[in-house]
mmCIF file of C-alpha atoms and ligand atoms in Angstrom:
data_model
loop_
_atom_site.group_PDB
_atom_site.id
_atom_site.type_symbol
_atom_site.label_atom_id
_atom_site.label_comp_id
_atom_site.label_asym_id
_atom_site.label_seq_id
_atom_site.Cartn_x
_atom_site.Cartn_y
_atom_site.Cartn_z
ATOM 1 C CA UNK R 1 -22.842 -3.533 36.715
ATOM 2 C CA UNK R 2 -25.224 -3.601 39.691
ATOM 3 C CA UNK R 3 -28.778 -2.262 39.624
ATOM 4 C CA UNK R 4 -30.981 -2.070 42.700
ATOM 5 C CA UNK R 5 -34.670 -1.724 41.900
ATOM 6 C CA UNK R 6 -38.158 -2.537 43.176
ATOM 7 C CA UNK R 7 -39.132 -6.192 43.108
ATOM 8 C CA UNK R 8 -41.719 -6.835 40.386
ATOM 9 C CA UNK R 9 -44.006 -9.650 39.252
ATOM 10 C CA UNK R 10 -41.436 -11.115 36.854
ATOM 11 C CA UNK R 11 -38.999 -11.598 39.752
ATOM 12 C CA UNK R 12 -41.298 -14.208 41.332
ATOM 13 C CA UNK R 13 -39.167 -17.243 40.506
ATOM 14 C CA UNK R 14 -35.832 -15.603 41.387
ATOM 15 C CA UNK R 15 -37.185 -14.060 44.561
ATOM 16 C CA UNK R 16 -38.590 -17.408 45.718
ATOM 17 C CA UNK R 17 -35.181 -19.014 45.086
ATOM 18 C CA UNK R 18 -33.407 -16.289 47.057
ATOM 19 C CA UNK R 19 -36.050 -16.404 49.802
ATOM 20 C CA UNK R 20 -35.558 -20.174 50.097
ATOM 21 C CA UNK R 21 -31.819 -19.562 50.487
ATOM 22 C CA UNK R 22 -32.539 -17.000 53.185
ATOM 23 C CA UNK R 23 -34.762 -19.514 54.997
ATOM 24 C CA UNK R 24 -31.967 -22.087 54.730
ATOM 25 C CA UNK R 25 -29.494 -19.603 56.172
ATOM 26 C CA UNK R 26 -31.734 -19.205 59.218
ATOM 27 C CA UNK R 27 -32.456 -22.952 59.269
ATOM 28 C CA UNK R 28 -36.154 -22.214 59.164
ATOM 29 C CA UNK R 29 -39.097 -22.681 56.830
ATOM 30 C CA UNK R 30 -41.556 -19.855 56.427
ATOM 31 C CA UNK R 31 -44.889 -21.549 55.556
ATOM 32 C CA UNK R 32 -45.729 -21.437 51.839
ATOM 33 C CA UNK R 33 -48.871 -19.345 52.372
ATOM 34 C CA UNK R 34 -46.898 -16.746 54.353
ATOM 35 C CA UNK R 35 -44.224 -16.633 51.644
ATOM 36 C CA UNK R 36 -46.939 -16.115 49.039
ATOM 37 C CA UNK R 37 -48.565 -13.397 51.148
ATOM 38 C CA UNK R 38 -45.192 -11.705 51.572
ATOM 39 C CA UNK R 39 -44.521 -11.736 47.844
ATOM 40 C CA UNK R 40 -47.984 -10.340 47.085
ATOM 41 C CA UNK R 41 -47.393 -7.513 49.568
ATOM 42 C CA UNK R 42 -44.053 -6.709 47.930
ATOM 43 C CA UNK R 43 -45.978 -6.016 44.723
ATOM 44 C CA UNK R 44 -48.748 -4.055 46.414
ATOM 45 C CA UNK R 45 -48.113 -0.298 46.507
ATOM 46 C CA UNK R 46 -50.609 -0.039 49.378
ATOM 47 C CA UNK R 47 -48.533 -2.386 51.567
ATOM 48 C CA UNK R 48 -45.931 -1.018 53.980
ATOM 49 C CA UNK R 49 -43.444 -3.645 52.774
ATOM 50 C CA UNK R 50 -40.741 -2.449 50.377
ATOM 51 C CA UNK R 51 -38.870 -5.073 48.402
ATOM 52 C CA UNK R 52 -35.694 -4.230 46.504
ATOM 53 C CA UNK R 53 -33.748 -6.629 44.329
ATOM 54 C CA UNK R 54 -30.077 -6.506 43.305
ATOM 55 C CA UNK R 55 -29.364 -7.296 39.661
ATOM 56 C CA UNK R 56 -25.745 -8.020 38.817
ATOM 57 C CA UNK R 57 -24.773 -8.904 35.239
ATOM 58 C CA UNK R 58 -28.447 -9.490 34.356
ATOM 59 C CA UNK R 59 -28.868 -11.903 37.233
ATOM 60 C CA UNK R 60 -31.028 -11.349 40.324
ATOM 61 C CA UNK R 61 -28.538 -11.913 43.119
ATOM 62 C CA UNK R 62 -30.012 -10.559 46.340
ATOM 63 C CA UNK R 63 -32.823 -8.661 47.980
ATOM 64 C CA UNK R 64 -33.793 -6.420 50.866
ATOM 65 C CA UNK R 65 -37.205 -6.174 52.491
ATOM 66 C CA UNK R 66 -37.991 -3.252 54.721
ATOM 67 C CA UNK R 67 -40.892 -1.165 55.971
ATOM 68 C CA UNK R 68 -41.515 2.331 57.240
ATOM 69 C CA UNK R 69 -43.089 3.120 60.570
ATOM 70 C CA UNK R 70 -43.926 6.169 62.648
ATOM 71 C CA UNK R 71 -41.815 7.191 65.605
ATOM 72 C CA UNK R 72 -42.441 9.198 68.758
ATOM 73 C CA UNK R 73 -38.897 10.539 68.591
ATOM 74 C CA UNK R 74 -38.939 11.885 65.051
ATOM 75 C CA UNK R 75 -41.370 13.691 62.783
ATOM 76 C CA UNK R 76 -40.607 11.657 59.674
ATOM 77 C CA UNK R 77 -40.756 7.866 59.238
ATOM 78 C CA UNK R 78 -38.174 5.354 60.327
ATOM 79 C CA UNK R 79 -37.213 2.403 58.125
ATOM 80 C CA UNK R 80 -36.845 -1.083 59.568
ATOM 81 C CA UNK R 81 -34.769 -3.401 57.381
ATOM 82 C CA UNK R 82 -36.116 -6.856 58.162
ATOM 83 C CA UNK R 83 -34.509 -9.122 55.563
ATOM 84 C CA UNK R 84 -31.268 -8.941 53.604
ATOM 85 C CA UNK R 85 -29.863 -11.757 51.510
ATOM 86 C CA UNK R 86 -27.284 -12.289 48.785
ATOM 87 C CA UNK R 87 -26.912 -15.475 46.739
ATOM 88 C CA UNK R 88 -23.975 -17.388 48.284
ATOM 89 C CA UNK R 89 -22.325 -17.621 44.841
ATOM 90 C CA UNK R 90 -22.246 -13.812 44.579
ATOM 91 C CA UNK R 91 -21.162 -12.869 48.090
ATOM 92 C CA UNK R 92 -18.177 -10.648 48.597
ATOM 93 C CA UNK R 93 -18.956 -8.789 45.371
ATOM 94 C CA UNK R 94 -20.558 -5.748 46.941
ATOM 95 C CA UNK R 95 -24.250 -6.619 46.516
ATOM 96 C CA UNK R 96 -24.961 -6.540 50.258
ATOM 97 C CA UNK R 97 -23.311 -3.156 50.544
ATOM 98 C CA UNK R 98 -25.233 -1.890 47.507
ATOM 99 C CA UNK R 99 -28.578 -3.060 48.930
ATOM 100 C CA UNK R 100 -28.005 -1.154 52.171
ATOM 101 C CA UNK R 101 -26.656 1.919 50.375
ATOM 102 C CA UNK R 102 -29.761 1.838 48.188
ATOM 103 C CA UNK R 103 -32.004 2.144 51.250
ATOM 104 C CA UNK R 104 -29.860 4.971 52.611
ATOM 105 C CA UNK R 105 -30.151 6.812 49.279
ATOM 106 C CA UNK R 106 -33.925 6.246 49.150
ATOM 107 C CA UNK R 107 -34.273 7.401 52.739
ATOM 108 C CA UNK R 108 -32.311 10.587 52.149
ATOM 109 C CA UNK R 109 -34.325 11.347 49.011
ATOM 110 C CA UNK R 110 -37.659 10.659 50.720
ATOM 111 C CA UNK R 111 -36.904 12.303 54.054
ATOM 112 C CA UNK R 112 -36.876 9.286 56.402
ATOM 113 C CA UNK R 113 -35.294 9.905 59.802
ATOM 114 C CA UNK R 114 -33.426 6.690 60.313
ATOM 115 C CA UNK R 115 -32.808 3.113 59.131
ATOM 116 C CA UNK R 116 -32.229 0.300 61.596
ATOM 117 C CA UNK R 117 -31.846 -3.444 61.571
ATOM 118 C CA UNK R 118 -30.534 -6.201 63.773
ATOM 119 C CA UNK R 119 -28.676 -9.412 63.345
ATOM 120 C CA UNK R 120 -27.377 -12.229 65.481
ATOM 121 C CA UNK R 121 -24.319 -11.324 67.504
ATOM 122 C CA UNK R 122 -22.391 -14.189 65.875
ATOM 123 C CA UNK R 123 -23.289 -13.300 62.260
ATOM 124 C CA UNK R 124 -19.713 -12.175 61.623
ATOM 125 C CA UNK R 125 -20.004 -11.777 57.857
ATOM 126 C CA UNK R 126 -23.072 -9.563 58.116
ATOM 127 C CA UNK R 127 -21.614 -7.585 61.002
ATOM 128 C CA UNK R 128 -18.408 -6.901 59.107
ATOM 129 C CA UNK R 129 -20.555 -5.359 56.409
ATOM 130 C CA UNK R 130 -22.788 -3.451 58.855
ATOM 131 C CA UNK R 131 -19.808 -2.064 60.770
ATOM 132 C CA UNK R 132 -18.865 -0.195 57.610
ATOM 133 C CA UNK R 133 -21.963 1.975 58.078
ATOM 134 C CA UNK R 134 -21.928 2.565 61.848
ATOM 135 C CA UNK R 135 -21.084 0.710 65.042
ATOM 136 C CA UNK R 136 -23.786 -1.448 66.650
ATOM 137 C CA UNK R 137 -25.530 0.110 69.661
ATOM 138 C CA UNK R 138 -26.027 -1.560 73.038
ATOM 139 C CA UNK R 139 -29.741 -2.387 72.848
ATOM 140 C CA UNK R 140 -30.921 -5.970 73.271
ATOM 141 C CA UNK R 141 -34.047 -7.407 71.712
ATOM 142 C CA UNK R 142 -37.044 -8.923 73.564
ATOM 143 C CA UNK R 143 -39.353 -10.961 71.384
ATOM 144 C CA UNK R 144 -42.607 -12.446 72.648
ATOM 145 C CA UNK R 145 -44.337 -14.809 70.261
ATOM 146 C CA UNK R 146 -48.150 -14.567 70.370
HETATM 147 C C1 COA P 1 -24.644 -10.456 54.850
HETATM 148 C C2 COA P 1 -24.717 -10.517 53.332
HETATM 149 C C3 COA P 1 -26.044 -9.936 52.889
HETATM 150 C C4 COA P 1 -23.562 -9.704 52.754
HETATM 151 O O1 COA P 1 -23.708 -9.690 51.359
HETATM 152 P P1 COA P 1 -22.412 -9.571 50.397
HETATM 153 O O2 COA P 1 -22.921 -9.299 49.032
HETATM 154 O O3 COA P 1 -21.502 -10.710 50.599
HETATM 155 O O4 COA P 1 -21.741 -8.267 50.987
HETATM 156 P P2 COA P 1 -20.622 -7.445 50.247
HETATM 157 O O5 COA P 1 -20.055 -8.155 49.074
HETATM 158 O O6 COA P 1 -21.191 -6.083 50.056
HETATM 159 O O7 COA P 1 -19.450 -7.474 51.274
HETATM 160 C C5 COA P 1 -19.284 -6.475 52.195
HETATM 161 C C6 COA P 1 -18.490 -7.024 53.328
HETATM 162 O O8 COA P 1 -19.065 -8.235 53.796
HETATM 163 C C7 COA P 1 -18.014 -9.015 54.306
HETATM 164 N N1 COA P 1 -17.869 -10.236 53.495
HETATM 165 C C8 COA P 1 -18.343 -10.491 52.262
HETATM 166 N N2 COA P 1 -17.982 -11.723 51.883
HETATM 167 C C9 COA P 1 -17.287 -12.268 52.915
HETATM 168 C C10 COA P 1 -16.677 -13.525 53.129
HETATM 169 N N3 COA P 1 -16.690 -14.484 52.172
HETATM 170 N N4 COA P 1 -16.079 -13.750 54.314
HETATM 171 C C11 COA P 1 -16.056 -12.791 55.252
HETATM 172 N N5 COA P 1 -16.616 -11.581 55.095
HETATM 173 C C12 COA P 1 -17.223 -11.319 53.929
HETATM 174 C C13 COA P 1 -16.819 -8.183 54.212
HETATM 175 O O9 COA P 1 -16.755 -7.314 55.330
HETATM 176 C C14 COA P 1 -17.078 -7.376 52.995
HETATM 177 O O10 COA P 1 -16.296 -6.261 52.935
HETATM 178 P P3 COA P 1 -14.880 -6.295 52.187
HETATM 179 O O11 COA P 1 -15.223 -6.044 50.755
HETATM 180 O O12 COA P 1 -14.153 -5.184 52.834
HETATM 181 O O13 COA P 1 -14.274 -7.643 52.435
HETATM 182 C C15 COA P 1 -24.570 -11.968 52.803
HETATM 183 O O14 COA P 1 -23.388 -12.506 53.337
HETATM 184 C C16 COA P 1 -25.744 -12.866 53.157
HETATM 185 O O15 COA P 1 -26.742 -12.914 52.454
HETATM 186 N N6 COA P 1 -25.602 -13.622 54.267
HETATM 187 C C17 COA P 1 -26.639 -14.571 54.672
HETATM 188 C C18 COA P 1 -27.895 -13.893 55.140
HETATM 189 C C19 COA P 1 -27.610 -12.871 56.202
HETATM 190 O O16 COA P 1 -26.786 -13.033 57.090
HETATM 191 N N7 COA P 1 -28.388 -11.783 56.104
HETATM 192 C C20 COA P 1 -28.308 -10.722 57.064
HETATM 193 C C21 COA P 1 -29.196 -11.069 58.181
HETATM 194 S S1 COA P 1 -29.396 -9.710 59.285
#
């Protein structure tokens, strides 16, 4: 049985474990103060960040973090899915799919225009999942660090 719900205070330890796994996947380390700030924003209803956690068999097994923004091409908000992660031990069990479907369901219920996300071209596992929803488009990303 899988439940997707908002991340809450009592998820702190599990979320930090999953977040550490996500950092490992990207071979990076988000500084501890940024991680803390991120978690605090996930709990803050005034923050644009939306954190959802996947519970499978009473175990927190994955999360999504996304945010809404305005668009010049639509009248209602667009959702950017920034982070998606499933515990390696639970992969292939449908949690990734459920986390994306959850955002689609929320978006339809709340009247968002669109959901988008990106991944590395060689992230074959993620892309196999994403291709179930729609094909990738032909945009490329430019990212300037300030
Ligand atoms: C991408 C990710 C979130 C998918 O989560 P998941 O729970 O394994 O996804 P699902 O179980 O819903 O699987 C859906 C599809 O993913 C692919 N998949 C899952 N496990 C796989 C595996 N072991 N090998 C290859 N493909 C796999 C398959 O296409 C699967 O569909 P299928 O059931 O038809 O085989 C997860 O692999 C992950 O956290 N990866 C590391 C972090 C990452 O890449 N995040 C996305 C960054 S943009």
